[in-house]
Short mmCIF file of C-alpha atoms and ligand atoms in Angstrom, two decimals:
data_model
loop_
_atom_site.label_atom_id
_atom_site.label_comp_id
_atom_site.label_asym_id
_atom_site.label_seq_id
_atom_site.Cartn_x
_atom_site.Cartn_y
_atom_site.Cartn_z
CA MET A 1115 -37.67 13.72 -2.08
CA MET A 1116 -34.43 15.06 -0.56
CA ASN A 1117 -34.23 16.20 3.05
CA ALA A 1118 -32.52 19.51 3.90
CA ASP A 1119 -29.12 17.88 4.60
CA GLU A 1120 -29.11 15.96 1.34
CA ASP A 1121 -30.17 19.09 -0.49
CA ARG A 1122 -27.18 20.96 1.01
CA VAL A 1123 -24.84 18.15 -0.06
CA TRP A 1124 -26.09 18.22 -3.64
CA LYS A 1125 -25.76 22.00 -3.86
CA ALA A 1126 -22.20 21.80 -2.53
CA ILE A 1127 -21.07 19.33 -5.19
CA PRO A 1128 -19.13 21.05 -7.95
CA PRO A 1129 -20.48 20.62 -11.49
CA CYS A 1130 -17.62 18.34 -12.61
CA CYS A 1131 -18.54 15.83 -9.92
CA LEU A 1132 -22.27 16.02 -10.62
CA LYS A 1133 -21.30 15.01 -14.12
CA ALA A 1134 -19.54 11.96 -12.69
CA MET A 1135 -22.81 10.84 -11.15
CA GLY A 1136 -24.90 11.41 -14.21
CA PRO A 1137 -25.73 8.75 -16.78
CA CYS A 1138 -22.77 7.82 -18.94
CA PRO A 1139 -23.67 6.92 -22.51
CA ASP A 1140 -20.94 4.31 -22.80
CA GLU A 1141 -21.86 1.18 -20.81
CA ALA A 1142 -18.25 -0.08 -20.88
CA THR A 1143 -16.89 2.88 -18.90
CA ARG A 1144 -19.85 3.66 -16.60
CA HIS A 1145 -18.85 4.24 -12.96
CA ASP A 1146 -19.08 7.10 -10.42
CA THR A 1147 -15.35 7.77 -10.64
CA VAL A 1148 -15.29 7.72 -14.43
CA VAL A 1149 -16.13 10.99 -16.16
CA SER A 1150 -16.08 11.02 -19.95
CA GLY A 1151 -13.88 7.94 -20.03
CA TRP A 1152 -11.40 9.12 -17.37
CA PHE A 1153 -11.05 7.59 -13.88
CA SER A 1154 -10.19 10.12 -11.17
CA GLU A 1155 -9.09 9.26 -7.67
CA VAL A 1156 -12.12 10.71 -5.85
CA PRO A 1157 -13.70 8.21 -3.47
CA PHE A 1158 -17.31 9.24 -3.73
CA ILE A 1159 -18.61 8.34 -0.25
CA LEU A 1160 -15.75 10.18 1.43
CA PHE A 1161 -16.27 13.03 -0.94
CA LEU A 1162 -19.91 13.44 0.14
CA CYS A 1163 -19.02 13.44 3.87
CA ILE A 1164 -16.19 15.90 3.44
CA THR A 1165 -18.26 18.20 1.26
CA VAL A 1166 -20.84 18.60 4.02
CA ALA A 1167 -18.16 19.31 6.63
CA ASP A 1168 -15.90 21.56 4.58
CA LYS A 1169 -16.68 22.70 1.09
CA SER A 1170 -13.05 23.42 0.31
CA PHE A 1171 -12.14 19.70 0.18
CA TYR A 1172 -13.39 18.66 -3.21
CA HIS A 1173 -11.22 15.60 -3.49
CA ASN A 1174 -9.81 12.85 -1.33
CA PRO A 1175 -8.91 14.28 2.10
CA MET A 1176 -5.61 12.37 1.85
CA TRP A 1177 -4.67 14.60 -1.11
CA PRO A 1178 -7.04 17.59 -1.14
CA GLY A 1179 -7.13 19.72 -4.24
CA GLU A 1180 -5.68 17.14 -6.59
CA ALA A 1181 -6.91 14.03 -8.37
CA HIS A 1182 -4.78 11.90 -10.62
CA SER A 1183 -6.67 10.61 -13.66
CA LEU A 1184 -6.28 7.59 -15.92
CA LYS A 1185 -8.01 7.06 -19.24
CA VAL A 1186 -10.40 4.10 -19.01
CA GLU A 1187 -10.66 1.71 -21.92
CA LYS A 1188 -13.12 -0.69 -20.29
CA ILE A 1189 -14.51 -1.44 -16.85
CA LEU A 1190 -13.82 -5.12 -16.20
CA TYR A 1191 -15.27 -5.60 -12.72
CA HIS A 1192 -17.23 -3.60 -10.21
CA GLY A 1193 -18.44 -4.99 -6.87
CA ARG A 1194 -18.74 -4.35 -3.14
CA SER A 1195 -17.35 -6.47 -0.33
CA ASP A 1196 -18.20 -6.07 3.37
CA TYR A 1197 -15.23 -3.67 3.57
CA GLN A 1198 -14.88 -1.70 0.36
CA GLU A 1199 -15.88 -0.98 -3.19
CA ILE A 1200 -13.74 -2.87 -5.70
CA LEU A 1201 -13.17 -1.70 -9.26
CA VAL A 1202 -10.98 -3.20 -11.99
CA PHE A 1203 -10.58 -1.48 -15.32
CA GLU A 1204 -8.37 -1.62 -18.38
CA SER A 1205 -6.54 1.70 -18.68
CA TYR A 1206 -5.06 3.35 -21.74
CA GLY A 1207 -1.45 3.47 -20.58
CA TYR A 1208 -0.96 1.35 -17.43
CA GLY A 1209 -2.67 -1.96 -18.22
CA LYS A 1210 -5.28 -3.26 -15.77
CA VAL A 1211 -5.90 -1.16 -12.66
CA LEU A 1212 -7.26 -2.16 -9.23
CA ALA A 1213 -9.02 0.61 -7.28
CA LEU A 1214 -10.50 0.21 -3.80
CA ASP A 1215 -13.01 2.82 -2.62
CA GLY A 1216 -12.00 4.86 -5.65
CA ILE A 1217 -8.26 4.82 -4.89
CA VAL A 1218 -5.66 3.23 -7.16
CA GLN A 1219 -3.99 0.30 -5.42
CA LEU A 1220 -1.98 -1.10 -8.30
CA THR A 1221 -1.56 -1.05 -12.04
CA GLU A 1222 0.04 -3.76 -14.16
CA LYS A 1223 2.67 -1.37 -15.48
CA ASP A 1224 4.11 0.05 -12.26
CA GLU A 1225 3.22 -2.55 -9.58
CA CYS A 1226 6.78 -3.91 -9.82
CA ALA A 1227 8.23 -0.79 -8.15
CA TYR A 1228 5.96 -1.01 -5.11
CA GLN A 1229 5.91 -4.81 -4.66
CA GLU A 1230 9.66 -5.26 -5.14
CA MET A 1231 10.66 -2.36 -2.90
CA ILE A 1232 8.29 -3.08 0.03
CA THR A 1233 9.52 -6.68 0.04
CA HIS A 1234 13.24 -6.57 -0.70
CA LEU A 1235 14.09 -3.48 1.38
CA PRO A 1236 13.37 -5.47 4.57
CA LEU A 1237 14.27 -8.99 3.41
CA CYS A 1238 17.63 -7.99 1.92
CA SER A 1239 18.53 -6.14 5.13
CA ILE A 1240 18.72 -9.28 7.32
CA PRO A 1241 20.62 -12.54 6.82
CA SER A 1242 18.51 -15.62 5.93
CA PRO A 1243 14.93 -14.56 6.76
CA LYS A 1244 12.83 -17.65 7.59
CA ASN A 1245 9.43 -16.65 8.99
CA VAL A 1246 7.74 -13.75 7.25
CA LEU A 1247 4.30 -12.19 7.78
CA VAL A 1248 2.40 -10.04 5.29
CA ILE A 1249 -0.45 -7.86 6.54
CA GLY A 1250 -2.85 -6.88 3.76
CA GLY A 1251 -1.33 -7.77 0.41
CA GLY A 1252 -4.39 -9.67 -0.87
CA ASP A 1253 -3.30 -9.08 -4.45
CA GLY A 1254 -0.43 -11.55 -3.92
CA GLY A 1255 2.35 -9.32 -5.32
CA VAL A 1256 4.34 -9.19 -2.08
CA LEU A 1257 4.03 -12.99 -1.75
CA ARG A 1258 5.39 -13.31 -5.29
CA GLU A 1259 8.41 -11.23 -4.29
CA ILE A 1260 8.99 -13.02 -0.95
CA SER A 1261 9.04 -16.32 -2.82
CA ARG A 1262 12.33 -15.26 -4.45
CA HIS A 1263 13.99 -15.66 -1.04
CA LEU A 1264 15.03 -19.28 -0.80
CA SER A 1265 15.85 -19.07 2.93
CA VAL A 1266 12.19 -18.35 3.74
CA GLU A 1267 10.29 -21.30 5.23
CA VAL A 1268 6.90 -19.84 6.21
CA ILE A 1269 4.98 -16.97 4.64
CA ASP A 1270 1.89 -16.04 6.68
CA ILE A 1271 -0.51 -13.55 5.16
CA CYS A 1272 -3.41 -11.87 6.97
CA GLU A 1273 -5.78 -10.14 4.55
CA ILE A 1274 -9.18 -8.90 5.69
CA ASP A 1275 -11.00 -9.06 2.36
CA GLN A 1276 -11.53 -12.41 0.61
CA LEU A 1277 -13.12 -10.61 -2.35
CA VAL A 1278 -9.88 -8.68 -3.04
CA ILE A 1279 -8.06 -12.03 -3.18
CA ASP A 1280 -10.68 -13.53 -5.52
CA VAL A 1281 -10.87 -10.52 -7.84
CA CYS A 1282 -7.07 -10.35 -8.11
CA ASN A 1283 -6.98 -14.06 -8.83
CA ASP A 1284 -9.36 -13.44 -11.76
CA PHE A 1285 -7.80 -10.26 -13.17
CA PHE A 1286 -4.17 -10.06 -11.97
CA PRO A 1287 -2.70 -13.57 -12.36
CA ASN A 1288 0.84 -12.13 -12.42
CA LEU A 1289 0.36 -10.94 -8.86
CA SER A 1290 -1.88 -13.64 -7.38
CA VAL A 1291 0.63 -16.24 -8.55
CA GLY A 1292 2.26 -15.42 -5.18
CA PHE A 1293 -0.45 -17.46 -3.41
CA LYS A 1294 0.70 -20.60 -5.25
CA ASP A 1295 3.94 -20.79 -3.25
CA PRO A 1296 3.54 -23.82 -0.92
CA ARG A 1297 5.17 -21.85 1.92
CA VAL A 1298 2.16 -19.48 2.01
CA ARG A 1299 -0.43 -19.81 4.83
CA LEU A 1300 -3.47 -17.61 4.23
CA HIS A 1301 -5.44 -16.14 7.16
CA VAL A 1302 -8.52 -14.19 6.11
CA GLY A 1303 -9.37 -11.79 8.93
CA ASP A 1304 -8.65 -8.64 10.83
CA ALA A 1305 -4.92 -7.95 11.26
CA VAL A 1306 -5.48 -6.31 14.66
CA ASP A 1307 -6.98 -9.58 16.02
CA PHE A 1308 -4.37 -11.66 14.23
CA MET A 1309 -1.50 -9.69 15.78
CA ARG A 1310 -3.03 -9.80 19.26
CA LYS A 1311 -3.08 -13.60 19.07
CA SER A 1312 0.31 -13.95 17.40
CA PRO A 1313 3.01 -15.68 19.52
CA PRO A 1314 5.94 -13.45 20.60
CA ASN A 1315 9.35 -13.54 18.85
CA ASN A 1316 7.83 -15.39 15.92
CA TYR A 1317 8.77 -13.49 12.76
CA ASP A 1318 12.04 -12.37 11.17
CA ALA A 1319 10.17 -9.83 9.06
CA ILE A 1320 6.69 -8.30 8.91
CA ILE A 1321 5.51 -6.39 5.84
CA ILE A 1322 2.46 -4.15 6.19
CA ASP A 1323 1.09 -3.79 2.67
CA SER A 1324 -2.06 -1.87 3.41
CA SER A 1325 -4.33 0.60 1.67
CA ASP A 1326 -4.45 4.19 2.93
CA PRO A 1327 -5.24 4.72 6.63
CA ILE A 1328 -8.83 5.80 6.02
CA GLY A 1329 -11.28 2.89 6.03
CA PRO A 1330 -10.29 -0.71 6.87
CA ALA A 1331 -6.58 0.14 7.36
CA GLN A 1332 -7.07 2.98 9.88
CA GLU A 1333 -5.91 1.03 12.96
CA LEU A 1334 -2.76 -0.19 11.22
CA VAL A 1335 -0.97 3.13 11.76
CA GLU A 1336 -1.84 3.42 15.46
CA LYS A 1337 0.49 2.83 18.40
CA PRO A 1338 -1.24 -0.25 19.93
CA PHE A 1339 -0.97 -2.03 16.59
CA PHE A 1340 2.73 -1.26 16.19
CA GLU A 1341 3.26 -2.59 19.73
CA THR A 1342 1.76 -5.96 18.78
CA VAL A 1343 3.93 -6.00 15.63
CA ALA A 1344 7.12 -5.34 17.63
CA LYS A 1345 6.21 -8.12 20.07
CA ALA A 1346 5.67 -10.62 17.25
CA LEU A 1347 9.14 -9.94 15.80
CA ARG A 1348 12.25 -11.74 17.01
CA PRO A 1349 15.08 -9.60 18.46
CA GLY A 1350 16.67 -7.86 15.47
CA GLY A 1351 13.56 -8.58 13.36
CA VAL A 1352 12.34 -6.02 10.82
CA LEU A 1353 9.14 -4.23 9.89
CA CYS A 1354 8.45 -2.55 6.56
CA ASN A 1355 5.28 -0.49 6.39
CA GLN A 1356 3.66 1.37 3.49
CA ALA A 1357 4.19 5.01 4.53
CA GLU A 1358 2.41 7.23 2.01
CA SER A 1359 3.86 10.25 0.18
CA MET A 1360 6.64 12.51 1.44
CA TRP A 1361 5.10 15.31 -0.68
CA LEU A 1362 1.58 15.02 0.73
CA HIS A 1363 1.73 13.34 4.13
CA THR A 1364 4.75 14.69 6.00
CA HIS A 1365 2.71 14.91 9.20
CA LEU A 1366 1.54 11.33 8.97
CA ILE A 1367 5.14 10.25 8.32
CA GLN A 1368 6.36 12.32 11.28
CA ASP A 1369 3.72 10.73 13.52
CA MET A 1370 4.53 7.21 12.37
CA LEU A 1371 8.26 7.82 12.82
CA SER A 1372 7.94 9.19 16.33
CA THR A 1373 5.57 6.38 17.36
CA CYS A 1374 7.93 3.77 15.94
CA ARG A 1375 10.99 5.38 17.53
CA VAL A 1376 9.38 4.75 20.92
CA ILE A 1377 8.39 1.17 20.15
CA PHE A 1378 11.24 -0.16 18.00
CA LYS A 1379 14.49 0.01 19.90
CA GLY A 1380 16.74 -0.95 16.97
CA SER A 1381 16.75 1.42 14.00
CA VAL A 1382 13.95 3.40 12.32
CA HIS A 1383 14.24 4.79 8.79
CA PHE A 1384 12.16 6.31 6.03
CA ALA A 1385 12.77 5.21 2.43
CA TRP A 1386 10.89 6.05 -0.74
CA THR A 1387 10.43 5.12 -4.34
CA SER A 1388 8.69 6.19 -7.51
CA VAL A 1389 5.25 4.78 -8.37
CA PRO A 1390 3.72 6.99 -11.06
CA THR A 1391 0.08 6.05 -10.42
CA TYR A 1392 0.13 6.79 -6.66
CA PRO A 1393 -0.68 10.35 -5.55
CA SER A 1394 2.34 12.60 -6.16
CA GLY A 1395 4.06 9.72 -7.96
CA THR A 1396 6.04 8.58 -4.92
CA ILE A 1397 5.42 6.23 -2.02
CA GLY A 1398 7.28 5.90 1.25
CA PHE A 1399 8.24 2.98 3.45
CA LEU A 1400 8.93 2.90 7.15
CA LEU A 1401 11.68 0.45 8.09
CA CYS A 1402 12.12 -0.49 11.73
CA SER A 1403 14.04 -3.12 13.65
CA THR A 1404 13.60 -4.45 17.16
CA GLU A 1405 16.34 -4.48 19.77
CA GLY A 1406 18.82 -7.29 19.15
CA PRO A 1407 21.38 -7.98 16.44
CA PRO A 1408 21.76 -4.54 14.81
CA VAL A 1409 20.21 -4.00 11.38
CA ASN A 1410 21.77 -1.53 8.96
CA PHE A 1411 18.97 -0.99 6.44
CA LEU A 1412 21.16 1.29 4.36
CA ASP A 1413 23.42 -1.50 3.22
CA PRO A 1414 21.83 -4.82 2.14
CA VAL A 1415 23.60 -7.75 3.87
CA ASN A 1416 21.45 -10.27 2.01
CA PRO A 1417 21.66 -8.92 -1.53
CA ILE A 1418 19.05 -10.03 -4.05
CA GLU A 1419 21.81 -10.91 -6.47
CA THR A 1420 22.75 -13.87 -4.22
CA GLN A 1421 19.22 -15.32 -4.04
CA GLY A 1422 19.88 -17.83 -6.80
CA VAL A 1423 18.36 -17.91 -10.25
CA ASN A 1424 15.09 -19.70 -10.72
CA LYS A 1425 13.80 -19.91 -14.26
CA PHE A 1426 10.19 -20.07 -13.04
CA ARG A 1427 10.39 -16.65 -11.39
CA ARG A 1428 10.06 -13.54 -13.54
CA GLU A 1429 13.02 -11.19 -13.57
CA LEU A 1430 13.15 -8.28 -11.15
CA ARG A 1431 12.01 -5.16 -12.98
CA PHE A 1432 12.83 -2.44 -10.47
CA TYR A 1433 14.79 -3.45 -7.37
CA ASN A 1434 18.56 -3.91 -7.21
CA SER A 1435 21.17 -3.25 -4.54
CA GLU A 1436 21.95 0.27 -5.83
CA ILE A 1437 18.31 1.31 -5.73
CA HIS A 1438 18.07 -0.19 -2.23
CA ARG A 1439 20.80 2.17 -0.96
CA ALA A 1440 19.41 5.11 -2.93
CA ALA A 1441 15.93 4.68 -1.41
CA PHE A 1442 17.21 6.03 1.92
CA ALA A 1443 18.61 9.26 0.45
CA LEU A 1444 16.11 11.95 1.49
CA PRO A 1445 15.46 15.35 -0.08
CA SER A 1446 16.64 18.27 2.06
CA PHE A 1447 13.13 19.50 2.89
CA LEU A 1448 12.20 16.09 4.26
CA LYS A 1449 15.40 15.70 6.26
CA LYS A 1450 14.66 19.03 7.88
CA GLU A 1451 11.02 18.25 8.66
CA LEU A 1452 11.81 14.82 10.03
CA ARG A 1453 14.67 16.20 12.13
CA THR A 1454 12.15 18.29 14.10
CA THR A 1455 10.58 15.04 15.30
CA SER A 1456 13.91 13.72 16.59
CA TYR A 1457 14.39 11.63 13.46
CA ASN A 1458 18.09 11.88 12.77
CA SER A 1459 19.65 8.61 11.84
N1 JA2 B 1337 -3.06 -1.60 -1.86
C1 JA2 B 1337 -3.61 -2.83 -1.68
C2 JA2 B 1337 -2.67 -3.54 -1.06
C3 JA2 B 1337 -2.94 -4.86 -0.74
C4 JA2 B 1337 -4.18 -5.42 -1.04
C5 JA2 B 1337 -5.11 -4.69 -1.67
C6 JA2 B 1337 -4.82 -3.38 -1.98
C7 JA2 B 1337 -1.85 -1.56 -1.39
N2 JA2 B 1337 -1.59 -2.73 -0.91
C8 JA2 B 1337 -0.93 -0.38 -1.41
C9 JA2 B 1337 -1.69 0.86 -1.68
C10 JA2 B 1337 -0.94 2.13 -1.65
C11 JA2 B 1337 -1.93 3.27 -1.82
C12 JA2 B 1337 -1.31 4.58 -1.99
N3 JA2 B 1337 -2.30 5.64 -2.07
#
């Protein structure tokens, strides 16, 4: 029997989503987010909560009114960790896909754009990075990219969810290969705790490769967290943070920029790239440096082309020095909106 609240929720669910919850005849593609063989980015638990509060939000509150879909060939894994729901499926056009809480985190076809950009934008902007920290990144893709940098001596990674690491190890060997680098030190735990305990002036670069700021990654876009990050960086050290979509999250970007402008006394910039399977097909990055030797993110002083060839590393598929410079060119609408929050460099 349903109580009155549950009854209201069920009545508020549009028919297309009721269909998603119904029995699916094909065992291989059965999942709440898969309707008639298509995965849509609609995290179901969030969807229920939001439906009760406001019936106009039928999809993810991070991108209301839209839901990108991928054709599912076969569901390969479905499980729940203490933190999130984990789904891996084979898609029609993008290879294997990892979704957490119903949101696409990576696909085999376009992961190169995200992993290469979030890593090489910061690491190519400073000379000889040695100590690097990754927050999140349990898939291993950012580690794989950092390992191209021969100057690097230590790669710490703090990932909260051991199951993400294990599932990626089983299904995405081309990403989790990053964990095999002997310079990697894995810390499974909460990044907020990890940063609080981190010694000051320790890292040349910190890369925050997190999921969206709803759920386990919420605190990672808040001021106290950025303060601990700035403290853990050496003077003139750099942060690169996943910063969502300029088309969908201008306010979040404005907030992150103004927070970081207060905390990071060097430079603060927004850059972006194309990742077709993320909402709106683009993803942003926030690049910040601490006070100290000045960092000009717009012009790579440590170009990837000088990193030395290693036949055991796969070729770069996306990043190069031209695309590095281009990533900081902003559309006029964004320049204008960011200018109103004193972002002007
Ligand atoms: N997703 C991850 C991750 C590291 C570990 C597990 C999942 C991302 N980094 C980036 C996700 C971007 C999402 C855009 N909507």
